Coordinates of C-alpha atoms in Angstrom, one line a residue:
Chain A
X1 CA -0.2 24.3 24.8
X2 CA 0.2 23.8 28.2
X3 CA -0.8 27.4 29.7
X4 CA -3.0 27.2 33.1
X5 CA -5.5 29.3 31.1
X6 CA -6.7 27.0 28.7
X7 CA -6.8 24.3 31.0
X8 CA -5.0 21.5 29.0
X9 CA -2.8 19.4 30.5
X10 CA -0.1 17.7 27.8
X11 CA 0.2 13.9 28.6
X12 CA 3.4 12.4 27.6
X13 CA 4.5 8.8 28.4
X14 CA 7.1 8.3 31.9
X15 CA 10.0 7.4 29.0
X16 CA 9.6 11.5 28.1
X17 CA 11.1 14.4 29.9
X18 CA 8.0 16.0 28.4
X19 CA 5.5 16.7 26.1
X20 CA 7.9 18.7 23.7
X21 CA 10.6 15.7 23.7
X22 CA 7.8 13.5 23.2
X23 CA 6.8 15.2 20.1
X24 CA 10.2 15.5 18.8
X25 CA 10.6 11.8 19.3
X26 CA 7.7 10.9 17.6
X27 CA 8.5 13.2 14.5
X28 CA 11.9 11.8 13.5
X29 CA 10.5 7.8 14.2
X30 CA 8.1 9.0 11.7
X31 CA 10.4 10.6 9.4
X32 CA 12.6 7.6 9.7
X33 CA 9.9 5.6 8.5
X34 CA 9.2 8.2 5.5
X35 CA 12.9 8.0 5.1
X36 CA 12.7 4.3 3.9
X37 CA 9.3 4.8 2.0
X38 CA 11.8 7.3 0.0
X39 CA 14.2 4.5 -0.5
X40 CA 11.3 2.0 -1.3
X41 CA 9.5 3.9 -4.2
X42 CA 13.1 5.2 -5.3
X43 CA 13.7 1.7 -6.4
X44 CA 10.7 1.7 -8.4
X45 CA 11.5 5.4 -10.3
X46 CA 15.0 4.2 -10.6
X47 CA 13.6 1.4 -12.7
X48 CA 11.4 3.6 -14.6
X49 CA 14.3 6.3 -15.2
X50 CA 16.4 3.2 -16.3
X51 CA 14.0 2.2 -18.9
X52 CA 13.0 5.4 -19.7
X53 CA 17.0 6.0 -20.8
X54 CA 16.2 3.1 -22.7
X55 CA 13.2 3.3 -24.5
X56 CA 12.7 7.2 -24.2
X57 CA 10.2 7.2 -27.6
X58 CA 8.7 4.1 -26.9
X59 CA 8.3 5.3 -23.4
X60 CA 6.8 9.1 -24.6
X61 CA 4.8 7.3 -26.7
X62 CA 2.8 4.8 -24.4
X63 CA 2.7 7.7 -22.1
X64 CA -0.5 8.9 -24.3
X65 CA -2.6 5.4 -23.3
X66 CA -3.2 7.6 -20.0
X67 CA -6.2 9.8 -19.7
X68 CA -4.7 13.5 -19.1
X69 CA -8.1 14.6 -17.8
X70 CA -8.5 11.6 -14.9
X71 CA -4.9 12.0 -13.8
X72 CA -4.8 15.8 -14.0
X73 CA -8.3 15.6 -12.3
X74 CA -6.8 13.3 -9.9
X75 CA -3.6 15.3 -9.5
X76 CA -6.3 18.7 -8.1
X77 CA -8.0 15.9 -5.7
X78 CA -4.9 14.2 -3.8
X79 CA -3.5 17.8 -3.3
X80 CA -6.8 19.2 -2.1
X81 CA -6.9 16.4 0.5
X82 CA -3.2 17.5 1.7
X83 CA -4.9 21.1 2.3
X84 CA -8.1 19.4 3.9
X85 CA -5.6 17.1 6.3
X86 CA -3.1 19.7 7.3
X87 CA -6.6 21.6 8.7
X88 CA -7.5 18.9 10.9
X89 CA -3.8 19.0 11.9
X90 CA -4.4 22.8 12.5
X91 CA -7.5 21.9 14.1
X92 CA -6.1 19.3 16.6
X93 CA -4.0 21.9 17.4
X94 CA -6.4 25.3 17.8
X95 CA -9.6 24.4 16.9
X96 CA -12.5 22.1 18.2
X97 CA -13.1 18.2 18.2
X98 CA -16.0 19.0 15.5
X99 CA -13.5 20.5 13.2
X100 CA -11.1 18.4 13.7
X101 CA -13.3 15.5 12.7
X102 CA -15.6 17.1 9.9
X103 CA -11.4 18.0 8.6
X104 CA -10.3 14.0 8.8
X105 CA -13.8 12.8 7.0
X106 CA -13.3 15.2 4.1
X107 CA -9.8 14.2 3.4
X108 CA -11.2 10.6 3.7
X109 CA -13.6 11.6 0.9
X110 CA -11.3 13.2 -0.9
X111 CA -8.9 9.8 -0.8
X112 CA -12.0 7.6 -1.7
X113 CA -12.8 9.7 -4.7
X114 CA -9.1 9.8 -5.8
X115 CA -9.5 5.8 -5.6
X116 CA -12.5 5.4 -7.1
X117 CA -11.0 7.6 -10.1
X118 CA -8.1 4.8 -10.1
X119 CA -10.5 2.2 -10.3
X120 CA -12.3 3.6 -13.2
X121 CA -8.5 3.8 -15.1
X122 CA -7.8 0.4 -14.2
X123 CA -11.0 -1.1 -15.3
X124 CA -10.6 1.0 -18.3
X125 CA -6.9 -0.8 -19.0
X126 CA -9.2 -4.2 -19.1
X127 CA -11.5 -3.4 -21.6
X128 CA -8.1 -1.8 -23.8
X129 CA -6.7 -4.4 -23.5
X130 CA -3.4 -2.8 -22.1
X131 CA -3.1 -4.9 -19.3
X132 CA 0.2 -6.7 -19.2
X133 CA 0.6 -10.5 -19.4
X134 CA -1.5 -12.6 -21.1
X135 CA -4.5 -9.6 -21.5
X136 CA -2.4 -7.5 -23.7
X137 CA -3.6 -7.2 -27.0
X138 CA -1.9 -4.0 -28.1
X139 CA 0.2 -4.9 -31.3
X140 CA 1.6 -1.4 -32.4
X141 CA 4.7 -0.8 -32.9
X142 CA 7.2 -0.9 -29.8
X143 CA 4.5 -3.1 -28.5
X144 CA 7.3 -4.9 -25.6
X145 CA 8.1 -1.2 -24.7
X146 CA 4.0 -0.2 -24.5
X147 CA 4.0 -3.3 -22.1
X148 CA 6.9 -2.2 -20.1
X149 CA 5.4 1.3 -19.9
X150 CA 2.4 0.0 -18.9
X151 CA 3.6 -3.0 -16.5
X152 CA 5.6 0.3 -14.6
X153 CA 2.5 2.2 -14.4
X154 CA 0.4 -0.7 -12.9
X155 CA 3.6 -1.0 -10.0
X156 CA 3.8 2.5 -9.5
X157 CA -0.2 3.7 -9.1
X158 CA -0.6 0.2 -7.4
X159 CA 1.8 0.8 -5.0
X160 CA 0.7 4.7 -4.6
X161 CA -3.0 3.2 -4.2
X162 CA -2.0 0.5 -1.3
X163 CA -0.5 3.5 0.8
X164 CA -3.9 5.2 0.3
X165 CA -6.3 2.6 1.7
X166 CA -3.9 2.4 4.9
X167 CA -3.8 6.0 4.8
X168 CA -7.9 6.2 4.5
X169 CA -7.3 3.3 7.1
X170 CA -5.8 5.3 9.3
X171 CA -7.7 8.4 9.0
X172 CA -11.0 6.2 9.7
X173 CA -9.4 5.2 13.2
X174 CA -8.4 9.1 14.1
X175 CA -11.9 10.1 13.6
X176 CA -13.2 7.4 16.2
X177 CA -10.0 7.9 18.4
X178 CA -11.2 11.9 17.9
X179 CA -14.3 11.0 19.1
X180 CA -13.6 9.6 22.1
X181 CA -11.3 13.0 22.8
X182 CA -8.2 11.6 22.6
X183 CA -6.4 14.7 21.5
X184 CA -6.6 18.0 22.5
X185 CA -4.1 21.2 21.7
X186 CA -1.4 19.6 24.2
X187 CA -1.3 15.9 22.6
X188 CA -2.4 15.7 18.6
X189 CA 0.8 13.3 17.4
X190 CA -1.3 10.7 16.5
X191 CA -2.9 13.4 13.9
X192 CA 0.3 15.0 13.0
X193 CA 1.8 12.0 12.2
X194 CA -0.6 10.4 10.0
X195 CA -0.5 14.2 7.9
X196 CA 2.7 13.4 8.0
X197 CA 2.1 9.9 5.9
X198 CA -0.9 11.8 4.0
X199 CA 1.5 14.6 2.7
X200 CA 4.2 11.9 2.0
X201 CA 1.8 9.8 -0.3
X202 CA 0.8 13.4 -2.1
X203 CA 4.6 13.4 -2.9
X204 CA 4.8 10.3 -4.3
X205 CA 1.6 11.2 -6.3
X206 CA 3.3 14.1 -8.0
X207 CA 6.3 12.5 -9.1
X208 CA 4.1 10.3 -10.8
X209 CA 1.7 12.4 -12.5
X210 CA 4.3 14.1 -14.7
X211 CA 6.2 10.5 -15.3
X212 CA 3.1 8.9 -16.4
X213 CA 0.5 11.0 -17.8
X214 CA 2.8 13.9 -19.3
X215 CA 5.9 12.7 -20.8
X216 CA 4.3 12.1 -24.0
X217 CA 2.0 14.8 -24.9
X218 CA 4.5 17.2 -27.1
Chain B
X1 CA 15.8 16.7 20.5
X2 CA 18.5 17.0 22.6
X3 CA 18.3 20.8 22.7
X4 CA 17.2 21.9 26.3
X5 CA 13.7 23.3 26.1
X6 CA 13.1 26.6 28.8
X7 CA 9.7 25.8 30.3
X8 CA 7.7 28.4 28.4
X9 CA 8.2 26.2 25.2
X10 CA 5.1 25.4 23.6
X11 CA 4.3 22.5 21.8
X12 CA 1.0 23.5 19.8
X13 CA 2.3 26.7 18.9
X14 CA 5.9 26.3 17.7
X15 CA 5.0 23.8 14.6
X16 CA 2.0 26.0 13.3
X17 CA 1.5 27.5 10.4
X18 CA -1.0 30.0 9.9
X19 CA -4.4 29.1 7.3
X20 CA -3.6 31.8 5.0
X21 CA 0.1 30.3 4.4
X22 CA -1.9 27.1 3.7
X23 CA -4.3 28.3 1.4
X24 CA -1.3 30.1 -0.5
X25 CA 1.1 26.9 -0.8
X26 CA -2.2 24.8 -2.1
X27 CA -2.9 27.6 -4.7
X28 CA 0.7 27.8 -5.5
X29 CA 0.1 24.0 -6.0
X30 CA -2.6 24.5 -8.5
X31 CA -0.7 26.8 -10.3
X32 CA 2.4 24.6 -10.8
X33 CA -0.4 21.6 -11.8
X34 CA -1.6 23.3 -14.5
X35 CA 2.3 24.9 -16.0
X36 CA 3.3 21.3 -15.9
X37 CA 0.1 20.4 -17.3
X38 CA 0.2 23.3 -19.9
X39 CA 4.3 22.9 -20.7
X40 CA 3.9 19.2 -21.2
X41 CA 2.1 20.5 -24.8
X42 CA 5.3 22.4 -25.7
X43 CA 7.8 20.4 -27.7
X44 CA 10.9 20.2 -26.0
X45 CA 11.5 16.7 -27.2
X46 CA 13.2 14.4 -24.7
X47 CA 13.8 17.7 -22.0
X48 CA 10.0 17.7 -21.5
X49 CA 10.5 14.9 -18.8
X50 CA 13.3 17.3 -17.4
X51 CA 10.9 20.1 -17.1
X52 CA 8.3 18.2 -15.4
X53 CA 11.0 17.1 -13.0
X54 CA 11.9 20.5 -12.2
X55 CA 8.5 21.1 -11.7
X56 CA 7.7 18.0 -9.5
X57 CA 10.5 18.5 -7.2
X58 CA 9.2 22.8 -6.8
X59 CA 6.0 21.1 -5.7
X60 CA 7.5 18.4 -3.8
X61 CA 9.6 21.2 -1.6
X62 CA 6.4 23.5 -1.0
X63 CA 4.9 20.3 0.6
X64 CA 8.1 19.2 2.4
X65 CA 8.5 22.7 3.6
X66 CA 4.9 23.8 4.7
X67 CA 2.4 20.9 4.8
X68 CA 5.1 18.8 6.6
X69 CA 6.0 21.0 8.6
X70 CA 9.9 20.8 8.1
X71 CA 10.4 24.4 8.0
X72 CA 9.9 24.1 11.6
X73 CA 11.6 20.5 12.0
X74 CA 14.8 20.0 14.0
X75 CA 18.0 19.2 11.3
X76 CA 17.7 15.1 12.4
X77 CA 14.8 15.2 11.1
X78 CA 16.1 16.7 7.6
X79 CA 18.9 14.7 7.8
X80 CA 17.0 11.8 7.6
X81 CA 15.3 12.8 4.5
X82 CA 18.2 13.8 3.0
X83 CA 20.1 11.0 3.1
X84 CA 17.3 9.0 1.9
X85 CA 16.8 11.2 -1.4
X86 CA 20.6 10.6 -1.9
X87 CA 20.6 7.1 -1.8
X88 CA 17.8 6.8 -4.2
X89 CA 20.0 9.6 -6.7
X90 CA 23.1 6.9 -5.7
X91 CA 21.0 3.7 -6.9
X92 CA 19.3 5.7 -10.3
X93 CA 23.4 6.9 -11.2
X94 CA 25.1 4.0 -10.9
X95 CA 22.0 2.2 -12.1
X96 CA 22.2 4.6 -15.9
X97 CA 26.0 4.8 -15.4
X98 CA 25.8 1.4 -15.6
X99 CA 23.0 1.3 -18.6
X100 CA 25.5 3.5 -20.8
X101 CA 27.9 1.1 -20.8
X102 CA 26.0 -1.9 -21.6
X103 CA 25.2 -3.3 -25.0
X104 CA 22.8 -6.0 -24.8
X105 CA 19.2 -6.0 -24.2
X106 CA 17.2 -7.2 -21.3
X107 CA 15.2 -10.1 -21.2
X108 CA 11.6 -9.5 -18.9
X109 CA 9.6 -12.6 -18.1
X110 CA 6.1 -11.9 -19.3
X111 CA 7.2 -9.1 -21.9
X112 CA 9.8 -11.3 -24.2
X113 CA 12.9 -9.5 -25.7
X114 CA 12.8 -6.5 -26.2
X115 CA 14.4 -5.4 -29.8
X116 CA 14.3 -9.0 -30.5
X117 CA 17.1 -10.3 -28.8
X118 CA 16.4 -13.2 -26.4
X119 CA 19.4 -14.5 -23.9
X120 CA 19.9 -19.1 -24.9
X121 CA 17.2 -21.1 -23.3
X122 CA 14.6 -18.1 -22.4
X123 CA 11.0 -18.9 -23.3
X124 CA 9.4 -17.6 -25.9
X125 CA 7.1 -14.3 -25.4
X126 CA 3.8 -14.6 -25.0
X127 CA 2.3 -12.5 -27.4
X128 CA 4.6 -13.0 -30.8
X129 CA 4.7 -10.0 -33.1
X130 CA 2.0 -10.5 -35.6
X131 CA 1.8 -10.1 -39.3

C-alpha cells in the first residue's frame, strides 16, 4: 500500500517495473513450483488409485489399522493452522509486526502438534507390528495387500510430513526475518508465499485423510 | 502480469480477503470434516471412496479459492495449476486404463506376490504365509 499517508514505501528489486509486477512475478514462480508438487504427489495417489482398483477390499479393509480419532484430530489441526497462517498473511498486510509474528508462531505450533501426533501413529505402527519389511507381523488374511496398504501410507504421510518440517522451517525464518522488519503492508511476499506452501501442504493433507483413514469404516 | 497497472493500483489491498470470509471458509471446512467423517459410516460399498473424493476436492477448492488467494490471482497463475491437475488425471487414466487390461499380478520387492503368483527367478517373500 503505497499511499503517502501511511508512509510505506514498497521496495521492489531494479529487474521490476514495480512493486505490483514484482508481486505478480513472485506468485506464478511460486505457483509453478506448487504446480510440480501437484505432479509430484500425483504420482504417488496415482499409485494408490491403481492399487486401490486392484485390491479395493483388501485396501478398505487395512484402511481400519488407522486411528479415526488421531487423523480426524489431525485433520481439525492442519486446517486450523491454514486459518492461523492466512492471519499473519492478513497481518503482513494490515496489521502490526506483533501480530504478524504471535500469527506465524501459532501456526508453527499448530504444525509441531500435527507432527508430534504423526509421531505417536508411527511409533504406534512399531509396537503393531504393521510396519512393512522385515517388522511386519500381521498374518490376516490379504496380509501382501495390508502391507501394500500400509507401505502407501508410510510414502504418502512421510512425504506430507517432510513438507511440514520445511514448512515449520520456513515459518521459523519469517518470524526472525519479521523481527528485524522486513515486511511491512508494501512488501509481505516472503509471507504470502510461504501461505502459499502452507495452504498447499493442507491440500495434500485432505486428500489423504479420506484415502487413508476413511475408506474402510462402512 | 503483463496487464498495465494505472498508478493507483494497490498491492496490499487487491489480494485481501476480509477475516470474516476467513473465519467462514475454515468453518465451512469443519463442517465438510466432520460429513466426510460422518458419511464414511454409511455403507455405500466401494462409492464411499467416491464420496470422500467429492468431498476432498469441495474442500480442496474453498482453499484454492480463498486461503490461496486464487480468486484474486491472474489466469497464468490458474493455468498453471490446471494443467498440473490434468497431468496427474492423464498419468492415474492411462495408468487404470492400462490396469483393466492386464491380467497378471505384480511382483513388489519386500511384499512378495501378491495372489501368489511370483514372475521366474523373483525371490521369495519375506514373510511366507503361515499355517
Amino acid at each position: 500500500m503505497h499511499d503517502a499517508a501511511s508512509g510505506v514505501v514498497p521496495y521492489h528489486a531494479h529487474q521490476f517495473d514495480d512493486a505490483e509486477q514484482q508481486y505478480q512475478t513472485s506468485t506464478l514462480g511460486m505457483w509453478l513450483f506448487l504446480g510440480q508438487e501437484v505432479l509430484f504427489f500425483g504420482a504417488v495417489f496415482a499409485t494408490y488409485f491403481y492399487y486401490f482398483f486392484l485390491y479395493p477390499d483388501a485396501f478398505e479393509a487395512a484402511s481400519n489399522h488407522l486411528s479415526l480419532t488421531l487423523g480426524a484430530f489431525n485433520t481439525v489441526v492442519l486446517i486450523g493452522s491454514s486459518l492461523t497462517m492466512v492471519f499473519a498473511v492478513h497481518a503482513a498486510q494490515h496489521g502490526t509486526k506483533r501480530a504478524q509474528m504471535a500469527w506465524l508462531v501459532a501456526t508453527m505450533i499448530l504444525g509441531i502438534v500435527f507432527l508430534c501426533v504423526k509421531a505417536y501413529e508411527y511409533t504406534h505402527k512399531f509396537h503393531e507390528g504393521l510396519v512393512p519389511g522385515e517388522l511386519f507381523t500381521y498374518h490376516g488374511p490379504d496380509a501382501p495387500q495390508h502391507q501394500l496398504f500400509l507401505c502407501l501410507y508410510f510414502a504418502m504421510t512421510g512425504l506430507h510430513a517432510l513438507h511440514m518440517i520445511i514448512g515449520i522451517g520456513i515459518l521459523a525464518a519469517l518470524v526472525l526475518l519479521a523481527n528485524r522488519d522486513w515486511f511491512n503492508a508494501g512488501y509481505y511476499s516472503p509471507v504470502e508465499m510461504t501461505g502459499l506452501y502452507w495452504h498447499f501442504v493442507d491440500l495434500v493433507w485432505i486428500f489423504l485423510f479420506p484415502l487413508l483413514y476413511l475408506i474402510g469404516r462402512h | 502480469m503483463s496487464e498495465q497497472k494505472d498508478s493507483t493500483s494497490v498491492t496490499g489491498e487487491q489480494h485481501s480477503i476480509s477475516v470474516p470470509t476467513y473465519l467462514a471458509v475454515f468453518g465451512a471446512l469443519m463442517v465438510l470434516t466432520a460429513v466426510t467423517v460422518v458419511s464414511a459410516h454409511i455403507d455405500l460399498g466401494h462409492f464411499n471412496i467416491v464420496v470422500a473424493l467429492i468431498i476432498a476436492v469441495t474442500k480442496a477448492t474453498l482453499v484454492v479459492t480463498y486461503f490461496m488467494h486464487l480468486r484474486y490471482g491472474t489466469n497464468m497463475t490458474r493455468a498453471v495449476l490446471i494443467s498440473g491437475v490434468i497431468a496427474v488425471f492423464l498419468l492415474m487414466g492411462i495408468a487404470i486404463d492400462d490396469l483393466r487390461n492386464r491380467h497378471t499380478r505384480t511382483y513388489l520387492p519386500f511384499i512378495g506376490a501378491l495372489n501368489g503368483v511370483r514372475p521366474p527367478n523373483a525371490p521369495l517373500p519375506p514373510h511366507p504365509p503361515e499355517e
